[in-house]
PDB file of C-alpha atoms and ligand atoms in Angstrom:
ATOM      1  CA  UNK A 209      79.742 146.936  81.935  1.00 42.00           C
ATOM      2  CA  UNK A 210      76.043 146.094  80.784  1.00 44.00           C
ATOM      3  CA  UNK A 211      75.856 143.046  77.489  1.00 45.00           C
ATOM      4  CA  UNK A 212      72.835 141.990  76.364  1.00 47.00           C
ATOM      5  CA  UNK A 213      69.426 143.873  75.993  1.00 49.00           C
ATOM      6  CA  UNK A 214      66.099 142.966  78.313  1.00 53.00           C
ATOM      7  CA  UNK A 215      62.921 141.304  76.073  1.00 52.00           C
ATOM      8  CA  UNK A 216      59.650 140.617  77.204  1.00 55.00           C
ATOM      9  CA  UNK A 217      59.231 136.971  76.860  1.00 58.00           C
ATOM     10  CA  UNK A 218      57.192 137.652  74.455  1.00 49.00           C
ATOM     11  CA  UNK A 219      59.713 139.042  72.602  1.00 52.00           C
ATOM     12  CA  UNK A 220      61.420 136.383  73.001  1.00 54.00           C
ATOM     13  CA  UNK A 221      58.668 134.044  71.726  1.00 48.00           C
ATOM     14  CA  UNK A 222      58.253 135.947  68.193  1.00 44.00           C
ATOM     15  CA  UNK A 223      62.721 136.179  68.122  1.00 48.00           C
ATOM     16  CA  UNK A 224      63.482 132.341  68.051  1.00 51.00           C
ATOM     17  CA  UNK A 225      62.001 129.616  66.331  1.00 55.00           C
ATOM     18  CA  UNK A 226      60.388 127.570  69.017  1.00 69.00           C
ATOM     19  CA  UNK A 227      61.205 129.399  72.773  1.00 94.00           C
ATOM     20  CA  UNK A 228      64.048 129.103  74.949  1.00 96.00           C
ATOM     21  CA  UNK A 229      61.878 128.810  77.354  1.00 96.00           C
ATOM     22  CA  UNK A 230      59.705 126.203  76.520  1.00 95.00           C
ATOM     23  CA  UNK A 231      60.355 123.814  78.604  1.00 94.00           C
ATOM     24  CA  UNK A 232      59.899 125.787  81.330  1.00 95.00           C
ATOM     25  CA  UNK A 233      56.969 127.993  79.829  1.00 94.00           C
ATOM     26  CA  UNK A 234      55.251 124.036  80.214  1.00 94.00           C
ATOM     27  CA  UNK A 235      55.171 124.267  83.649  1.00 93.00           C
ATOM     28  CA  UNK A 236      52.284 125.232  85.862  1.00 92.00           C
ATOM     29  CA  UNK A 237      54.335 126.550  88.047  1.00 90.00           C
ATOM     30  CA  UNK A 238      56.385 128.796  85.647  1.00 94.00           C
ATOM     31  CA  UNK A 239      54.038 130.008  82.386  1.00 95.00           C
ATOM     32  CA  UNK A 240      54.467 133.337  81.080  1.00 95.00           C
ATOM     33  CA  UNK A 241      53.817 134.995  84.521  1.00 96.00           C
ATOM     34  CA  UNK A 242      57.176 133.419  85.980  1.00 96.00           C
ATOM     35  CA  UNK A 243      59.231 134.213  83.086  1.00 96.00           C
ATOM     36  CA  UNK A 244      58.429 137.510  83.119  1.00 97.00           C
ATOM     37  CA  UNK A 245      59.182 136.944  86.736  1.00 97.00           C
ATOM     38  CA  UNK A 246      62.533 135.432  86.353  1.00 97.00           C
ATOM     39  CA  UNK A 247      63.087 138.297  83.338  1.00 97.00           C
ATOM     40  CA  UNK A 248      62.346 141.013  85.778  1.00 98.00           C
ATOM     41  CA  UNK A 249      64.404 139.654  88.500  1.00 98.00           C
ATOM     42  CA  UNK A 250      68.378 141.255  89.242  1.00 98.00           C
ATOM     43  CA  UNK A 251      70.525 138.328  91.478  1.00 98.00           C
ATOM     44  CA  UNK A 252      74.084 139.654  92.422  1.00 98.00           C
ATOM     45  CA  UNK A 253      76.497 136.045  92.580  1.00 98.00           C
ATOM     46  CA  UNK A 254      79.517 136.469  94.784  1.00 98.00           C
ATOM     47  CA  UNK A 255      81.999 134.635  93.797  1.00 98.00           C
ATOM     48  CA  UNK A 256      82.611 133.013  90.658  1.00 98.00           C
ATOM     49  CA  UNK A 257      84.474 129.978  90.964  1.00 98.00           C
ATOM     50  CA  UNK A 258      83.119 125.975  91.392  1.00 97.00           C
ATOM     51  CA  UNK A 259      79.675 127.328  93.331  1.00 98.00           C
ATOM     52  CA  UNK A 260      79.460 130.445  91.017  1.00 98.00           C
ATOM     53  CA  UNK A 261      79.729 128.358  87.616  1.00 98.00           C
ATOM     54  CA  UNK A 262      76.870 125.836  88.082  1.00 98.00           C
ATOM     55  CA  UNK A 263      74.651 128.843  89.817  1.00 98.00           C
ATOM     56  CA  UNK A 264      75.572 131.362  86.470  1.00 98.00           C
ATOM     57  CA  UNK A 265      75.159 128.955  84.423  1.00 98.00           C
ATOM     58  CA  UNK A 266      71.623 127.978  85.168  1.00 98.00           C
ATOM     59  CA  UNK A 267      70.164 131.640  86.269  1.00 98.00           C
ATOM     60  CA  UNK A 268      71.266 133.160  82.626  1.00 98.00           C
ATOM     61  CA  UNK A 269      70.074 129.797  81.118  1.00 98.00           C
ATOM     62  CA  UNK A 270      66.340 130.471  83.063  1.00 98.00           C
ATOM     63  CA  UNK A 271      66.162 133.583  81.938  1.00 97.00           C
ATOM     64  CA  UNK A 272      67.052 135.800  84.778  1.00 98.00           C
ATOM     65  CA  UNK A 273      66.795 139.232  83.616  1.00 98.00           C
ATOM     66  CA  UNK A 274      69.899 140.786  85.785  1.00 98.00           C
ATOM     67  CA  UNK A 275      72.617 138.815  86.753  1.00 98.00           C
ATOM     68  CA  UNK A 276      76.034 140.738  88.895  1.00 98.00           C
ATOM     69  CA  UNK A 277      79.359 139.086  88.844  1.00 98.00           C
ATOM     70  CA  UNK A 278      81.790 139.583  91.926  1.00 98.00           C
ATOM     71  CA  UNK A 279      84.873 138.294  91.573  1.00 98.00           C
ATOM     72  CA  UNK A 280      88.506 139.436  91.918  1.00 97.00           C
ATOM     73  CA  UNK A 281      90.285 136.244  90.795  1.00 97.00           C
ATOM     74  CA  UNK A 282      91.881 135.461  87.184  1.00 98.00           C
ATOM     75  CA  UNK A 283      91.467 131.685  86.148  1.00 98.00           C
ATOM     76  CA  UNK A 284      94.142 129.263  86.736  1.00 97.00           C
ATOM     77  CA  UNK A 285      94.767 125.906  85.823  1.00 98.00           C
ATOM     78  CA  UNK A 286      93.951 124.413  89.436  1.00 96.00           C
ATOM     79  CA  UNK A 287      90.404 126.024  88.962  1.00 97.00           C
ATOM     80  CA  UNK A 288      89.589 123.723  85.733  1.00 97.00           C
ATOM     81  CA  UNK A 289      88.464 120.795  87.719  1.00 96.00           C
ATOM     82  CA  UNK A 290      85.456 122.562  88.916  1.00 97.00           C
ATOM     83  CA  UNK A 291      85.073 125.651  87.604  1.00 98.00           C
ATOM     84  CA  UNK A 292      83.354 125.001  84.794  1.00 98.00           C
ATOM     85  CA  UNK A 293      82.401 128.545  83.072  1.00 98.00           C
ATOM     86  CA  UNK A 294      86.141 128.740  81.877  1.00 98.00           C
ATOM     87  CA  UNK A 295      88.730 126.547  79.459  1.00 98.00           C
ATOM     88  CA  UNK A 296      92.401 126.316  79.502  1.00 98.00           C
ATOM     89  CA  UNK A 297      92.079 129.283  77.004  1.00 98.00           C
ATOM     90  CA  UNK A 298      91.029 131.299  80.158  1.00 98.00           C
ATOM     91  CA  UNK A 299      94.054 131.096  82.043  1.00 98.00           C
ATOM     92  CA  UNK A 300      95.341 134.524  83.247  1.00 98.00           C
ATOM     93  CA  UNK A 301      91.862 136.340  82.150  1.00 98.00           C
ATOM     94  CA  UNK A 302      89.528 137.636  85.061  1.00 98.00           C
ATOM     95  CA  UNK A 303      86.809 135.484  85.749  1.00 98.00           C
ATOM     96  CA  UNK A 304      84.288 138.186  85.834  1.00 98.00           C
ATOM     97  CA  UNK A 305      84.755 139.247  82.619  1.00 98.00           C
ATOM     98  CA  UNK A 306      85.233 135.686  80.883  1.00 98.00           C
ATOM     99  CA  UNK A 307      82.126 134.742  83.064  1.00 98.00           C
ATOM    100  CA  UNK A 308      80.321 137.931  81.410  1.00 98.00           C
ATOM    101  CA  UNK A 309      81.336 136.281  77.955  1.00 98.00           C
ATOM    102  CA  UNK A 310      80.124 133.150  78.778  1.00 98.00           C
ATOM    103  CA  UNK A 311      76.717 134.219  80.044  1.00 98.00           C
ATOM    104  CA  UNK A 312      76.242 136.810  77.308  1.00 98.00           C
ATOM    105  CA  UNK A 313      77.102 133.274  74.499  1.00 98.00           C
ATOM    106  CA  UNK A 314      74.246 131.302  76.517  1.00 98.00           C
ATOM    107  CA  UNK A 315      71.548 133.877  76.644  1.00 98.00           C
ATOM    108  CA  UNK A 316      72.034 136.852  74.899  1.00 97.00           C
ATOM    109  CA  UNK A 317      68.608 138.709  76.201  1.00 95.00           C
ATOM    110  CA  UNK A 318      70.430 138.296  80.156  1.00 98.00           C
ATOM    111  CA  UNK A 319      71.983 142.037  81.215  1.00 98.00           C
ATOM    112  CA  UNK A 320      75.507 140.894  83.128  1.00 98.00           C
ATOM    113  CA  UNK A 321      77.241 143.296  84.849  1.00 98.00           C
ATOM    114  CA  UNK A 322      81.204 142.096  86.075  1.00 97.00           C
ATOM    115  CA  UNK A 323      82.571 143.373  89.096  1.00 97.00           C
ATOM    116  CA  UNK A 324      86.285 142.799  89.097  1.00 97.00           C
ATOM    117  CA  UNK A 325      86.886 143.494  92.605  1.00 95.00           C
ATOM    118  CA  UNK A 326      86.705 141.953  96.143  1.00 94.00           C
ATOM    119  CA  UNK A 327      83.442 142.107  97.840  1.00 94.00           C
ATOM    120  CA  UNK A 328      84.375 143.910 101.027  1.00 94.00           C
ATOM    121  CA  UNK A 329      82.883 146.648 103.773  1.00 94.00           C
ATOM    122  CA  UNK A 330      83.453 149.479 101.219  1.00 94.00           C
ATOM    123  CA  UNK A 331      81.380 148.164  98.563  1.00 95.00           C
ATOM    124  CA  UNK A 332      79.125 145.538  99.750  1.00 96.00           C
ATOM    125  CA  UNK A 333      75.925 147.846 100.643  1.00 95.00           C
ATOM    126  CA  UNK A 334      76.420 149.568  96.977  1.00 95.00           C
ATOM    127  CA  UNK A 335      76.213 146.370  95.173  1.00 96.00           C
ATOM    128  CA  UNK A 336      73.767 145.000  97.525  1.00 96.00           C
ATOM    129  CA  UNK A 337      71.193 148.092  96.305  1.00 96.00           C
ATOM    130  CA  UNK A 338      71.383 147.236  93.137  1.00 96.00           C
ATOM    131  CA  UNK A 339      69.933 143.743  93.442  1.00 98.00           C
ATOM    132  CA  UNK A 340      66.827 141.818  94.249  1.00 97.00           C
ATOM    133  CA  UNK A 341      68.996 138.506  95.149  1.00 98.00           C
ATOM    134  CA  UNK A 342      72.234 137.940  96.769  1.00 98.00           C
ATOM    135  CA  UNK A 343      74.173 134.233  95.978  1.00 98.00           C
ATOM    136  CA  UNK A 344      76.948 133.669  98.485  1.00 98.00           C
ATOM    137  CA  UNK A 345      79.383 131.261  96.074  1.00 98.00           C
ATOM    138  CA  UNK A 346      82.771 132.009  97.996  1.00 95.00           C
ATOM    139  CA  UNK A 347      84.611 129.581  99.953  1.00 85.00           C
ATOM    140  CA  UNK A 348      86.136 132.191 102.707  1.00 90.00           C
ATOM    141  CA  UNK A 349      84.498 132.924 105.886  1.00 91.00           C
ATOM    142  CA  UNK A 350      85.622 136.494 106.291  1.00 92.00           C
ATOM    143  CA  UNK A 351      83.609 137.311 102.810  1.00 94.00           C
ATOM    144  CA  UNK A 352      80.639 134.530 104.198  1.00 95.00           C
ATOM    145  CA  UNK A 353      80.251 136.513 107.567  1.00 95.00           C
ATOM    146  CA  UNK A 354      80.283 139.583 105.337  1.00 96.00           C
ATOM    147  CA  UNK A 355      77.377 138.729 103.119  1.00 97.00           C
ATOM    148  CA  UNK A 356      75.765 137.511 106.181  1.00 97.00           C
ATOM    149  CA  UNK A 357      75.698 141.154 107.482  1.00 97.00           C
ATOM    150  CA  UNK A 358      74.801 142.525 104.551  1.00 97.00           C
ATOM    151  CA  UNK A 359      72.350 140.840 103.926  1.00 98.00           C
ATOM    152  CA  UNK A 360      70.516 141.471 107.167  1.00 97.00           C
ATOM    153  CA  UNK A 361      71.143 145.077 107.165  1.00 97.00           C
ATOM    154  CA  UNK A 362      70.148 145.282 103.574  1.00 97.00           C
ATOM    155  CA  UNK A 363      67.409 143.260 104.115  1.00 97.00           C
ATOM    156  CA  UNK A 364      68.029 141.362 101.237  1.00 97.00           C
ATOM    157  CA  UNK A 365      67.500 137.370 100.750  1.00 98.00           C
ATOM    158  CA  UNK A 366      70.956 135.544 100.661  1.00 98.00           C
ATOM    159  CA  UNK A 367      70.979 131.629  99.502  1.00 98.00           C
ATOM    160  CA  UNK A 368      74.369 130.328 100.447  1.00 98.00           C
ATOM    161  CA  UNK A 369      75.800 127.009  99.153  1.00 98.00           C
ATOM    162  CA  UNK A 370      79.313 126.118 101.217  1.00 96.00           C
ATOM    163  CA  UNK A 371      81.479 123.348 100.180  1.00 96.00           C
ATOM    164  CA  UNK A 372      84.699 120.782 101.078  1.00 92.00           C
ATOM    165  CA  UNK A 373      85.754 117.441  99.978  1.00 93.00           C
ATOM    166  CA  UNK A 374      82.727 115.440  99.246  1.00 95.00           C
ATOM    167  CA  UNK A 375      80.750 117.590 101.942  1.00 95.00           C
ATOM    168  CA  UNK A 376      78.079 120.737 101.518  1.00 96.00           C
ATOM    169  CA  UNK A 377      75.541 122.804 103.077  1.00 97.00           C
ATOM    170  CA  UNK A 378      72.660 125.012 101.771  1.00 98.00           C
ATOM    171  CA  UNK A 379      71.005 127.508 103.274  1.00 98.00           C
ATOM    172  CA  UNK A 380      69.177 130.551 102.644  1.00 98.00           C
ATOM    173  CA  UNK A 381      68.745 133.287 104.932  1.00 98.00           C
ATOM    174  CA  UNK A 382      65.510 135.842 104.838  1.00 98.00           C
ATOM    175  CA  UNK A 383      66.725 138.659 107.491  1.00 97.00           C
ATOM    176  CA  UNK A 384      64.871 138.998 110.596  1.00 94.00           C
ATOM    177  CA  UNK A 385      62.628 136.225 109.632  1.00 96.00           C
ATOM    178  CA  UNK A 386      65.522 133.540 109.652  1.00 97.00           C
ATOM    179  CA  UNK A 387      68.258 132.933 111.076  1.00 98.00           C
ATOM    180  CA  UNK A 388      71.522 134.666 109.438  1.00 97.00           C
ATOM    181  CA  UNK A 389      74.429 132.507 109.273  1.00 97.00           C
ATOM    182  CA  UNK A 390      75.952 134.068 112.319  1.00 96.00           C
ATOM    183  CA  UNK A 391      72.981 132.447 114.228  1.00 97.00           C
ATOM    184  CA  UNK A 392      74.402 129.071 113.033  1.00 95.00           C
ATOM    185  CA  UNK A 393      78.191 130.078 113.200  1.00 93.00           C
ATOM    186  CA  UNK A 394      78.625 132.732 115.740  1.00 90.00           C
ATOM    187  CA  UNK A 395      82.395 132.442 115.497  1.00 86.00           C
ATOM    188  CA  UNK A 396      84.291 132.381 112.664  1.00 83.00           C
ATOM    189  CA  UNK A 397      86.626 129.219 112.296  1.00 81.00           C
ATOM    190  CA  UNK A 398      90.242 130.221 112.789  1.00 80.00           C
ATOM    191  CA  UNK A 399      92.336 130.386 110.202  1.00 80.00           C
ATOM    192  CA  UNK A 400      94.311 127.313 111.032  1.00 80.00           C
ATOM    193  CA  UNK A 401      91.549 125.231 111.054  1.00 79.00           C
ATOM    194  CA  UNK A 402      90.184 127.110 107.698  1.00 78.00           C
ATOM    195  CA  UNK A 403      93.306 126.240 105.974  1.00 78.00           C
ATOM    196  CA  UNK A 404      93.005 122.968 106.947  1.00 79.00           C
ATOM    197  CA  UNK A 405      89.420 122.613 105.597  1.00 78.00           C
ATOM    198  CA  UNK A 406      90.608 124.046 102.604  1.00 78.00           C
ATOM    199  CA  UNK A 407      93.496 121.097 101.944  1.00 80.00           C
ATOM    200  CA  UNK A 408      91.225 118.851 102.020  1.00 81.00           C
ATOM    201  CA  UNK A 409      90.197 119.454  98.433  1.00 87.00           C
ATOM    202  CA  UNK A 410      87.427 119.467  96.509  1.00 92.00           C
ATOM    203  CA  UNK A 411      85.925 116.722  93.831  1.00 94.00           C
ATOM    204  CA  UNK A 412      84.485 118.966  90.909  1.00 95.00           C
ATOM    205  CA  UNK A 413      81.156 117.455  91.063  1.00 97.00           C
ATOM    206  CA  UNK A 414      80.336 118.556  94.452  1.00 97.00           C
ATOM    207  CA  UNK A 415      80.037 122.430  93.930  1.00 97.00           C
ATOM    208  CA  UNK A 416      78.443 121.435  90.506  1.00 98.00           C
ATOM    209  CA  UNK A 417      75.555 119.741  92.960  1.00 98.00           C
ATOM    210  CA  UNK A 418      75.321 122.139  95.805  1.00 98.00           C
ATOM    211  CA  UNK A 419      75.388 124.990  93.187  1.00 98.00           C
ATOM    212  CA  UNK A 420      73.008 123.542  90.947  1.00 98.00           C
ATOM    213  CA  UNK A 421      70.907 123.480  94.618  1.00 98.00           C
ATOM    214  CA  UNK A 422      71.293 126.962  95.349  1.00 98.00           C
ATOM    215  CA  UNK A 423      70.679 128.254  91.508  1.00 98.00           C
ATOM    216  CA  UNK A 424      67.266 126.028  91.827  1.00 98.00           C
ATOM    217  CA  UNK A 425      66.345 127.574  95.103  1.00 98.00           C
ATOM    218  CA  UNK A 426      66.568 131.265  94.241  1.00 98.00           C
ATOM    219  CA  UNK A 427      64.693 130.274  91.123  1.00 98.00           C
ATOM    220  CA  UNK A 428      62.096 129.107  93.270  1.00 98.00           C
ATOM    221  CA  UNK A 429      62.351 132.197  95.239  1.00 98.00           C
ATOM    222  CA  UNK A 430      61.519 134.560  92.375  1.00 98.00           C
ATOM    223  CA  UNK A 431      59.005 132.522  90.954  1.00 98.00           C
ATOM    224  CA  UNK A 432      57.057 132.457  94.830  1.00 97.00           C
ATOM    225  CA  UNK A 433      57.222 128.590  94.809  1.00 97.00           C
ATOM    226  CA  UNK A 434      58.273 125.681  96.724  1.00 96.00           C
ATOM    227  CA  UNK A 435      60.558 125.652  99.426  1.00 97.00           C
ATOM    228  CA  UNK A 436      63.451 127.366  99.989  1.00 97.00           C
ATOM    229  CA  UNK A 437      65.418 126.132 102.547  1.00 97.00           C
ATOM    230  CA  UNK A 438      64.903 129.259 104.837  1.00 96.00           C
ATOM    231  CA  UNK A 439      65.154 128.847 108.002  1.00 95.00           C
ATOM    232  CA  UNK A 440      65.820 125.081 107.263  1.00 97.00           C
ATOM    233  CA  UNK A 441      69.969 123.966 107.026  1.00 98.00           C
ATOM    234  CA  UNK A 442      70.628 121.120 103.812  1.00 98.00           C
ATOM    235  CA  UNK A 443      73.755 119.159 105.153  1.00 98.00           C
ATOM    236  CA  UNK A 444      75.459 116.457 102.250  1.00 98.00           C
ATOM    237  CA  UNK A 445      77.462 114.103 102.685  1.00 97.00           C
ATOM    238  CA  UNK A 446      78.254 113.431  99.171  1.00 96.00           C
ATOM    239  CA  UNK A 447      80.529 110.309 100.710  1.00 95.00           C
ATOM    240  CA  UNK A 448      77.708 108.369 101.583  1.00 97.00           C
ATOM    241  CA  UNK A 449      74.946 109.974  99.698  1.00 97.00           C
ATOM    242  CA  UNK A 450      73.264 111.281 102.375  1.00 98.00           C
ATOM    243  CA  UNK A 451      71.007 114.157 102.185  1.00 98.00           C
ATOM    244  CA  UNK A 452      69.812 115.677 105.947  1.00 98.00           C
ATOM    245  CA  UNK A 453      67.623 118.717 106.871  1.00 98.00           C
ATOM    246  CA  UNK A 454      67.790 120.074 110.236  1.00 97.00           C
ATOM    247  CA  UNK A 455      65.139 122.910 111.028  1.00 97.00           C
ATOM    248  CA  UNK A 456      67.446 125.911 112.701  1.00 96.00           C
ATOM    249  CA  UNK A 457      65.964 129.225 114.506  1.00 95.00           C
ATOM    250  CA  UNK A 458      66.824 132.335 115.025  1.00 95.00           C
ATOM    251  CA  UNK A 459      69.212 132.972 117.802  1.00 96.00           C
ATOM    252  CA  UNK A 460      68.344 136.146 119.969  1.00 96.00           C
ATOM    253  CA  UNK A 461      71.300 136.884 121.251  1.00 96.00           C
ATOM    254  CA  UNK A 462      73.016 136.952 117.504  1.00 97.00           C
ATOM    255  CA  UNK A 463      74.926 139.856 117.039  1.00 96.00           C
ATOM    256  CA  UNK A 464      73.586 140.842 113.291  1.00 96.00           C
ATOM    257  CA  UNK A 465      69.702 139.862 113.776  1.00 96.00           C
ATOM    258  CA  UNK A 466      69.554 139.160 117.357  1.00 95.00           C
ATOM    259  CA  UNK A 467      66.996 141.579 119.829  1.00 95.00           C
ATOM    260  CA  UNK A 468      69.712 143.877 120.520  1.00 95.00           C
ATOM    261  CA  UNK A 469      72.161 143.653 117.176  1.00 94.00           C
ATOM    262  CA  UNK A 470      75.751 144.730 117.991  1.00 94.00           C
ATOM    263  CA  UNK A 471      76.654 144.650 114.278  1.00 94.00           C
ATOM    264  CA  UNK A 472      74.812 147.729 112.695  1.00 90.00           C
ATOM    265  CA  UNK A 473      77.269 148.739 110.097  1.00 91.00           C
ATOM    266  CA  UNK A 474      79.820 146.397 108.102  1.00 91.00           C
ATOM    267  CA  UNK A 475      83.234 145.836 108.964  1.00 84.00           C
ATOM    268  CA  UNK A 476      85.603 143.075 106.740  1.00 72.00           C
ATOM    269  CA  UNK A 477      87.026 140.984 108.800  1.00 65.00           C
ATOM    270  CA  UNK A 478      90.950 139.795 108.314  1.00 56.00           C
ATOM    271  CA  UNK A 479      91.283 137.831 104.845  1.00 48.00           C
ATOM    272  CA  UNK A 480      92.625 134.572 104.726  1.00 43.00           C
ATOM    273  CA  UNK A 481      95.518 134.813 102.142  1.00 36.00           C
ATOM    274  CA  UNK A 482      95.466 132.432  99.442  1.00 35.00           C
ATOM    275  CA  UNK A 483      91.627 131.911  99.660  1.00 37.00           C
ATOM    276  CA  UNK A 484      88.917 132.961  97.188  1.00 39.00           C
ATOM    277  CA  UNK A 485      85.639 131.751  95.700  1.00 42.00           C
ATOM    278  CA  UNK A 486      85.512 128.001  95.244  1.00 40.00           C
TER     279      UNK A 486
HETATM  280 ZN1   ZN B 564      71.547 135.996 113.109  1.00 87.51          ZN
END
């Protein structure tokens, strides 16, 4: 389902009094040549949960032109500590579709498309095609490893933002010029120690700051400024504050963009039951 209609910033200019964009517009980096940027520009979000709110929030509020919703989930009240797209009015609705609302209230010129449905080996090459941008927001490491793939046979950019407790990591992958996140992770966690991760909770701030990370990055990205952590793995320790870089590389024996690839078409890997995005 398509909301919204596409302006030219200009358009945009001569619809509102003052801009939307102003503040933005201000910057040297930005001007009317980014906008129109960030206005032409199509990012598909995977998962819609405590990553996925900050990171939809702030690409509809910037004026991306396209944004794709993947999500199977419907809200529940657990979600409301984080998730901050929905209300208690929410509960039971799918969060693609009240997420589709949402944007469509902020920013009315943003096209949103909602894809009720679980990102899997069927469907992620088809979505994939029809975006620029890929956002990994889940929280599941079969769906992570999926994206992963994708991405590098698609030969699409992925940022990923990955959270737990007061911890988080940010990294964004350009295929075959950076390492994937199997080069990091080569093996999956088990589910037994993925479950564990899992009870370990989650403070709602901490996927609003990664998030907010991510959203800024593949801003960056479109607009063809700044750093984007490619190639280069954010570690925080919200705990203690702590904010580390480590440079990573490629690894040539990895099995999606190593020399000799073993993965060359996708396969979804077992789901963890009870887990979904963030
Ligand atoms: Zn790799």
């Amino acid at each position: 389902m398509r909301t919204g209609k596409r302006s030219t910033v200009a358009e945009s200019d001569s619809a509102q009094a003052g801009n939307r964009y102003e503040r933005q517009l201000w910057m040297a980096h930005v001007g009317v040549s980014g906008q129109q940027k960030l206005s032409n520009a199509s990012v598909l979000v995977v998962g819609a949960g405590g990553l996925g709110s900050p990171i939809l929030l702030y690409l509809a509020a910037a004026g991306v032109g396209t944004i794709g919703i993947v999500d199977s989930d419907t809200v529940n009240l657990s979600n409301l500590n984080r998730q901050i797209l929905y209300q208690t009015a929410d509960i039971g609705q799918p969060k693609a579709r009240v997420a589709k609302e949402r944007l469509a209230a902020l920013n009315p010129d943003v096209c949103v498309e909602d894809y009720s449905q679980q990102l899997d080996s069927s469907n992620a090459t088809a979505l994939f095609s029809a975006y620029s941008v890929v956002i990994d927001a889940t929280d599941n490491y079969p769906t992570r490893y999926l994206l992963s793939d994708a991405a590098v046979l698609s030969d699409k950019p992925l940022f990923i933002g990955a959270v737990s407790g007061l911890h988080g990591l940010v990294l964004t992958v350009i295929p075959h010029r950076t390492p994937c996140f199997r080069c990091l992770y080569p093996r999956s966690p088990t589910a037994a120690m993925a479950h564990r991760e899992r009870m370990r909770g989650i403070l709602g701030t901490n996927p609003g700051i990664v998030g907010s990370i991510v959203a800024q990055n593949a801003v960056k990205y479109i607009l063809g400024i700044g750093d984007w952590l490619a190639g280069r793995l954010l570690l925080i320790d919200g705990e203690g504050n702590r904010f580390e870089v480590v440079q990573v590389e490629r690894d040539a024996s990895c099995r999606a963009c190593g020399d000799h690839p073993t993965i060359t078409e996708l396969v979804s890997l077992r789901t963890d039951p009870g887990q979904s995005s963030c």
